[in-house]
PDB file of C-alpha atoms in Angstrom:
ATOM      1  CA  MET G  90     -16.755  22.145  11.836  1.00 45.00           C
ATOM      2  CA  ARG G  91     -15.807  19.242  14.068  1.00 41.00           C
ATOM      3  CA  ARG G  92     -12.718  19.685  16.174  1.00 41.00           C
ATOM      4  CA  ARG G  93     -10.225  16.819  16.087  1.00 39.00           C
ATOM      5  CA  ARG G  94      -9.045  15.377  19.348  1.00 40.00           C
ATOM      6  CA  GLU G  95      -5.313  15.117  19.788  1.00 38.00           C
ATOM      7  CA  PRO G  96      -4.066  11.517  19.717  1.00 35.00           C
ATOM      8  CA  LYS G  97      -2.946   9.935  22.972  1.00 32.00           C
ATOM      9  CA  TYR G  98       0.601   8.646  22.803  1.00 28.00           C
ATOM     10  CA  HIS G  99       1.509   5.384  24.460  1.00 27.00           C
ATOM     11  CA  GLY G 100       4.819   3.635  23.945  1.00 25.00           C
ATOM     12  CA  GLY G 101       5.631   5.586  20.766  1.00 27.00           C
ATOM     13  CA  ALA G 102       2.384   4.732  18.991  1.00 35.00           C
ATOM     14  CA  VAL G 103      -0.946   6.478  18.663  1.00 32.00           C
ATOM     15  CA  ARG G 104      -3.844   4.898  20.484  1.00 31.00           C
ATOM     16  CA  ALA G 105      -6.851   4.304  18.251  1.00 41.00           C
ATOM     17  CA  ASP G 106      -9.103   7.240  19.189  1.00 40.00           C
ATOM     18  CA  ASP G 107     -11.631   8.662  16.759  1.00 37.00           C
ATOM     19  CA  ASP G 108     -10.311   7.815  13.320  1.00 44.00           C
ATOM     20  CA  GLU G 109      -6.629   7.850  14.269  1.00 44.00           C
ATOM     21  CA  ALA G 110      -5.252   4.351  13.746  1.00 46.00           C
ATOM     22  CA  MET G 111      -1.701   4.994  12.647  1.00 48.00           C
ATOM     23  CA  VAL G 112       1.360   7.011  13.553  1.00 52.00           C
ATOM     24  CA  ALA G 113       4.338   8.206  11.575  1.00 51.00           C
ATOM     25  CA  VAL G 114       7.800   8.006  13.020  1.00 52.00           C
ATOM     26  CA  ASP G 115      10.194  10.917  12.441  1.00 46.00           C
ATOM     27  CA  GLY G 116       8.517  13.073   9.861  1.00 46.00           C
ATOM     28  CA  GLU G 117       7.124  12.646   6.415  1.00 42.00           C
ATOM     29  CA  GLY G 118       7.345  14.043   2.966  1.00 42.00           C
ATOM     30  CA  ALA G 119      10.343  12.909   0.957  1.00 43.00           C
ATOM     31  CA  ASP G 120      10.086  12.882  -2.813  1.00 48.00           C
ATOM     32  CA  ALA G 121       7.762   9.962  -3.460  1.00 48.00           C
ATOM     33  CA  ALA G 122       9.247   8.756  -6.748  1.00 47.00           C
ATOM     34  CA  ASP G 123      12.758   8.685  -5.277  1.00 47.00           C
ATOM     35  CA  GLY G 124      11.637   6.924  -2.109  1.00 45.00           C
ATOM     36  CA  ALA G 125       9.236   4.470  -3.703  1.00 45.00           C
ATOM     37  CA  GLU G 126      11.857   1.840  -4.325  1.00 43.00           C
ATOM     38  CA  SER G 127      14.012   2.421  -1.227  1.00 42.00           C
ATOM     39  CA  ALA G 128      11.438   1.649   1.454  1.00 45.00           C
ATOM     40  CA  ALA G 129      12.844  -1.599   2.761  1.00 45.00           C
ATOM     41  CA  SER G 130      15.832  -3.175   4.383  1.00 45.00           C
ATOM     42  CA  ASP G 131      14.964  -6.721   3.321  1.00 54.00           C
ATOM     43  CA  PRO G 132      16.738  -7.443   0.031  1.00 49.00           C
ATOM     44  CA  ALA G 133      14.322 -10.296  -0.670  1.00 58.00           C
ATOM     45  CA  GLN G 134      11.470  -7.835  -1.168  1.00 77.00           C
ATOM     46  CA  THR G 135      10.386  -7.440  -4.744  1.00 84.00           C
ATOM     47  CA  ARG G 136      10.279  -4.128  -6.560  1.00 85.00           C
ATOM     48  CA  HIS G 137       6.480  -4.215  -6.541  1.00 87.00           C
ATOM     49  CA  GLU G 138       6.340  -4.903  -2.785  1.00 89.00           C
ATOM     50  CA  LEU G 139       8.550  -1.856  -2.238  1.00 89.00           C
ATOM     51  CA  ILE G 140       6.270   0.288  -4.379  1.00 90.00           C
ATOM     52  CA  ALA G 141       3.191  -0.988  -2.507  1.00 92.00           C
ATOM     53  CA  LEU G 142       4.837  -0.246   0.854  1.00 93.00           C
ATOM     54  CA  SER G 143       5.677   3.290  -0.276  1.00 92.00           C
ATOM     55  CA  ILE G 144       2.064   3.873  -1.310  1.00 93.00           C
ATOM     56  CA  VAL G 145       0.933   2.584   2.099  1.00 94.00           C
ATOM     57  CA  ARG G 146       3.289   5.011   3.817  1.00 94.00           C
ATOM     58  CA  LEU G 147       2.099   7.972   1.755  1.00 93.00           C
ATOM     59  CA  ALA G 148      -1.579   7.054   2.125  1.00 92.00           C
ATOM     60  CA  MET G 149      -1.236   6.650   5.893  1.00 92.00           C
ATOM     61  CA  SER G 150       0.564  10.005   6.025  1.00 91.00           C
ATOM     62  CA  GLY G 151      -2.315  11.553   4.098  1.00 91.00           C
ATOM     63  CA  TYR G 152      -4.863  10.127   6.529  1.00 89.00           C
ATOM     64  CA  ARG G 153      -2.810  11.238   9.508  1.00 89.00           C
ATOM     65  CA  THR G 154      -2.149  14.786   8.327  1.00 89.00           C
ATOM     66  CA  GLY G 155      -5.255  15.353   6.241  1.00 89.00           C
ATOM     67  CA  GLN G 156      -3.097  16.520   3.324  1.00 89.00           C
ATOM     68  CA  LEU G 157      -4.160  15.511  -0.159  1.00 88.00           C
ATOM     69  CA  GLY G 158      -0.578  16.029  -1.377  1.00 91.00           C
ATOM     70  CA  CYS G 159       0.458  12.677   0.124  1.00 91.00           C
ATOM     71  CA  TRP G 160      -2.105  10.829  -1.991  1.00 91.00           C
ATOM     72  CA  GLU G 161      -1.251  12.871  -5.070  1.00 93.00           C
ATOM     73  CA  SER G 162       2.449  12.049  -4.586  1.00 91.00           C
ATOM     74  CA  ALA G 163       1.656   8.363  -4.243  1.00 92.00           C
ATOM     75  CA  PHE G 164      -0.512   8.332  -7.369  1.00 93.00           C
ATOM     76  CA  SER G 165       2.020  10.307  -9.425  1.00 93.00           C
ATOM     77  CA  ALA G 166       4.989   8.219  -8.313  1.00 91.00           C
ATOM     78  CA  THR G 167       3.184   4.944  -8.964  1.00 91.00           C
ATOM     79  CA  SER G 168       2.106   6.096 -12.423  1.00 92.00           C
ATOM     80  CA  GLU G 169       5.636   7.293 -13.166  1.00 91.00           C
ATOM     81  CA  ILE G 170       7.222   4.002 -12.102  1.00 90.00           C
ATOM     82  CA  LEU G 171       4.645   1.503 -13.397  1.00 90.00           C
ATOM     83  CA  GLY G 172       3.069   3.509 -16.200  1.00 90.00           C
ATOM     84  CA  PRO G 173      -0.359   5.031 -16.759  1.00 91.00           C
ATOM     85  CA  VAL G 174      -2.193   1.679 -16.836  1.00 91.00           C
ATOM     86  CA  ASP G 175      -0.605  -0.418 -14.079  1.00 92.00           C
ATOM     87  CA  GLY G 176       0.298   2.502 -11.790  1.00 93.00           C
ATOM     88  CA  PRO G 177      -3.300   3.526 -11.058  1.00 95.00           C
ATOM     89  CA  ALA G 178      -4.340  -0.142 -10.702  1.00 95.00           C
ATOM     90  CA  VAL G 179      -1.679  -0.782  -8.052  1.00 95.00           C
ATOM     91  CA  PHE G 180      -2.486   2.528  -6.354  1.00 95.00           C
ATOM     92  CA  GLY G 181      -6.173   1.587  -6.153  1.00 96.00           C
ATOM     93  CA  ARG G 182      -5.514  -1.883  -4.749  1.00 97.00           C
ATOM     94  CA  VAL G 183      -3.117  -0.497  -2.129  1.00 95.00           C
ATOM     95  CA  ILE G 184      -5.648   2.154  -1.106  1.00 95.00           C
ATOM     96  CA  ALA G 185      -8.260  -0.608  -0.739  1.00 96.00           C
ATOM     97  CA  LEU G 186      -5.837  -2.448   1.573  1.00 97.00           C
ATOM     98  CA  VAL G 187      -5.155   0.731   3.582  1.00 95.00           C
ATOM     99  CA  HIS G 188      -8.909   1.254   3.954  1.00 95.00           C
ATOM    100  CA  ALA G 189      -9.351  -2.360   5.099  1.00 97.00           C
ATOM    101  CA  VAL G 190      -6.532  -1.951   7.650  1.00 96.00           C
ATOM    102  CA  ARG G 191      -8.076   1.250   8.962  1.00 94.00           C
ATOM    103  CA  SER G 192     -11.499  -0.428   9.169  1.00 95.00           C
ATOM    104  CA  GLU G 193     -10.606  -3.812  10.648  1.00 96.00           C
ATOM    105  CA  ARG G 194      -7.262  -3.651  12.413  1.00 96.00           C
ATOM    106  CA  VAL G 195      -7.358  -3.505  16.183  1.00 96.00           C
ATOM    107  CA  GLY G 196      -4.917  -0.971  17.618  1.00 93.00           C
ATOM    108  CA  THR G 197      -2.428   1.145  15.753  1.00 93.00           C
ATOM    109  CA  PHE G 198      -0.333   0.858  12.605  1.00 94.00           C
ATOM    110  CA  VAL G 199       3.146   2.340  12.940  1.00 95.00           C
ATOM    111  CA  PHE G 200       4.763   3.414   9.680  1.00 93.00           C
ATOM    112  CA  LEU G 201       8.006   5.135   8.748  1.00 93.00           C
ATOM    113  CA  PRO G 202       8.642   7.965   6.252  1.00 91.00           C
ATOM    114  CA  VAL G 203       8.531   6.947   2.593  1.00 85.00           C
ATOM    115  CA  ALA G 204      12.279   7.399   2.007  1.00 86.00           C
ATOM    116  CA  CYS G 205      13.308   5.414   5.090  1.00 88.00           C
ATOM    117  CA  SER G 206      15.141   2.189   4.301  1.00 87.00           C
ATOM    118  CA  GLU G 207      14.021   0.475   7.503  1.00 91.00           C
ATOM    119  CA  LEU G 208      10.698  -1.189   8.270  1.00 92.00           C
ATOM    120  CA  SER G 209       8.610  -0.794  11.405  1.00 94.00           C
ATOM    121  CA  PRO G 210       7.389  -4.062  12.965  1.00 95.00           C
ATOM    122  CA  ASP G 211       3.890  -3.307  11.611  1.00 96.00           C
ATOM    123  CA  GLU G 212       5.311  -2.770   8.119  1.00 95.00           C
ATOM    124  CA  ARG G 213       7.168  -6.097   8.359  1.00 94.00           C
ATOM    125  CA  ASP G 214       3.881  -7.752   9.258  1.00 96.00           C
ATOM    126  CA  LEU G 215       2.235  -6.031   6.275  1.00 96.00           C
ATOM    127  CA  VAL G 216       4.924  -7.360   3.922  1.00 94.00           C
ATOM    128  CA  GLY G 217       4.356 -10.821   5.427  1.00 94.00           C
ATOM    129  CA  LEU G 218       0.630 -10.425   4.735  1.00 96.00           C
ATOM    130  CA  LEU G 219       1.335  -9.487   1.100  1.00 95.00           C
ATOM    131  CA  ARG G 220       3.600 -12.497   0.692  1.00 94.00           C
ATOM    132  CA  ALA G 221       0.938 -14.790   2.146  1.00 95.00           C
ATOM    133  CA  ALA G 222      -1.577 -13.300  -0.312  1.00 96.00           C
ATOM    134  CA  ARG G 223       0.503 -14.083  -3.377  1.00 94.00           C
ATOM    135  CA  GLY G 224       0.698 -17.182  -5.525  1.00 92.00           C
ATOM    136  CA  ARG G 225      -1.913 -19.328  -7.218  1.00 91.00           C
ATOM    137  CA  THR G 226      -3.112 -20.814  -3.948  1.00 89.00           C
ATOM    138  CA  PRO G 227      -2.180 -18.588  -1.010  1.00 90.00           C
ATOM    139  CA  VAL G 228      -1.111 -20.636   1.979  1.00 87.00           C
ATOM    140  CA  GLY G 229      -1.987 -19.372   5.447  1.00 94.00           C
ATOM    141  CA  LEU G 230      -3.612 -16.152   4.265  1.00 97.00           C
ATOM    142  CA  ASP G 231      -6.624 -16.423   6.585  1.00 97.00           C
ATOM    143  CA  GLY G 232      -4.456 -16.806   9.680  1.00 97.00           C
ATOM    144  CA  THR G 233      -1.951 -14.174   8.584  1.00 97.00           C
ATOM    145  CA  ALA G 234      -4.741 -11.657   7.916  1.00 97.00           C
ATOM    146  CA  ALA G 235      -6.343 -12.412  11.285  1.00 97.00           C
ATOM    147  CA  ARG G 236      -3.034 -11.969  13.144  1.00 97.00           C
ATOM    148  CA  PHE G 237      -2.300  -8.761  11.236  1.00 97.00           C
ATOM    149  CA  GLY G 238      -5.787  -7.450  12.049  1.00 97.00           C
ATOM    150  CA  GLY G 239      -5.496  -8.449  15.697  1.00 96.00           C
ATOM    151  CA  ARG G 240      -8.788 -10.340  15.617  1.00 96.00           C
ATOM    152  CA  GLU G 241     -10.213 -13.809  15.073  1.00 97.00           C
ATOM    153  CA  THR G 242     -10.983 -13.128  11.407  1.00 96.00           C
ATOM    154  CA  ALA G 243     -10.203 -10.169   9.142  1.00 97.00           C
ATOM    155  CA  PRO G 244     -12.153 -10.725   5.922  1.00 97.00           C
ATOM    156  CA  LEU G 245     -11.672  -7.203   4.511  1.00 98.00           C
ATOM    157  CA  ILE G 246      -7.932  -7.276   5.106  1.00 98.00           C
ATOM    158  CA  ARG G 247      -7.754 -10.773   3.622  1.00 98.00           C
ATOM    159  CA  LEU G 248      -9.710  -9.804   0.499  1.00 98.00           C
ATOM    160  CA  ALA G 249      -7.806  -6.551  -0.097  1.00 98.00           C
ATOM    161  CA  ALA G 250      -4.436  -8.260   0.437  1.00 97.00           C
ATOM    162  CA  ARG G 251      -5.368 -11.089  -1.935  1.00 97.00           C
ATOM    163  CA  ALA G 252      -6.537  -8.655  -4.631  1.00 97.00           C
ATOM    164  CA  LEU G 253      -3.268  -6.734  -4.344  1.00 96.00           C
ATOM    165  CA  GLY G 254      -1.244  -9.950  -4.261  1.00 95.00           C
ATOM    166  CA  VAL G 255      -2.852 -11.210  -7.477  1.00 95.00           C
ATOM    167  CA  LEU G 256      -2.083  -7.903  -9.208  1.00 95.00           C
ATOM    168  CA  LEU G 257       1.529  -7.881  -7.984  1.00 93.00           C
ATOM    169  CA  ASP G 258       1.953 -11.460  -9.209  1.00 93.00           C
ATOM    170  CA  ARG G 259       0.611 -10.524 -12.627  1.00 93.00           C
ATOM    171  CA  LEU G 260       2.988  -7.583 -12.854  1.00 91.00           C
ATOM    172  CA  GLU G 261       5.986  -9.706 -11.882  1.00 88.00           C
ATOM    173  CA  TRP G 262       5.087 -12.600 -14.173  1.00 87.00           C
ATOM    174  CA  ALA G 263       3.819 -10.675 -17.190  1.00 81.00           C
ATOM    175  CA  GLY G 264       5.511  -7.313 -16.651  1.00 73.00           C
ATOM    176  CA  SER G 265       4.044  -3.859 -16.665  1.00 66.00           C
ATOM    177  CA  ILE G 266       2.359  -2.366 -19.658  1.00 64.00           C
ATOM    178  CA  GLY G 267       5.220  -0.333 -21.066  1.00 59.00           C
ATOM    179  CA  PRO G 268       5.896   2.467 -23.540  1.00 57.00           C
ATOM    180  CA  ASP G 269       5.892   0.056 -26.503  1.00 59.00           C
ATOM    181  CA  ASP G 270       2.359  -1.008 -25.625  1.00 54.00           C
ATOM    182  CA  LEU G 271       1.261   2.612 -25.378  1.00 55.00           C
ATOM    183  CA  ASP G 272       2.919   3.481 -28.718  1.00 55.00           C
ATOM    184  CA  ALA G 273       0.901   0.702 -30.336  1.00 51.00           C
ATOM    185  CA  VAL G 274      -2.319   2.170 -28.920  1.00 49.00           C
ATOM    186  CA  GLU G 275      -1.462   5.655 -30.213  1.00 56.00           C
ATOM    187  CA  ALA G 276      -0.675   4.259 -33.674  1.00 54.00           C
ATOM    188  CA  GLY G 277      -4.189   2.876 -33.939  1.00 53.00           C
ATOM    189  CA  PRO G 278      -5.374  -0.551 -35.064  1.00 53.00           C
ATOM    190  CA  PRO G 279      -3.469  -2.407 -37.753  1.00 54.00           C
ATOM    191  CA  PRO G 280      -4.806  -2.086 -41.282  1.00 58.00           C
ATOM    192  CA  THR G 281      -7.319  -4.718 -42.310  1.00 58.00           C
ATOM    193  CA  ARG G 282      -7.913  -6.334 -45.674  1.00 60.00           C
ATOM    194  CA  HIS G 283     -11.335  -6.118 -47.255  1.00 56.00           C
TER     195      HIS G 283
END
């Protein structure tokens, strides 16, 4: 079994040693479903951006602590809020973005607990990245992704943010698949005439 090195603290953030590329501020572990829509102080954020940010916080907590419960909470809360079809889709796209950030970002990513109503500077930058990734023709996404990644180009971050942005746009424009849609599936196909 490989022994983990303790992270080196510098200015309140964890230096990127080994696979540590993020740091939580003041604890973790609030009820995910309750905190999923309270994770921002910017009233202009959409409901789906708040949900995505909460998943990011829980996923980063899971990576940092090695506890599967963080991921399970994120998946359950997302499915509860968005339903059994859209919840897992959003969860998967956010996890892809978290993986891209962990792979490509230079330095650390500071995140706050899921129930916190404030945003860290890194989380503000992440919300800015999501906003740049949305819309039919995203404006400035390449530059925003590169700045967020701390490098000249960040193709994985750009791609993952765009994929999530497209899904969030679809959910806001078309709405989530709701209980009425699921009732129709359970009822079976409509009768046909022969």
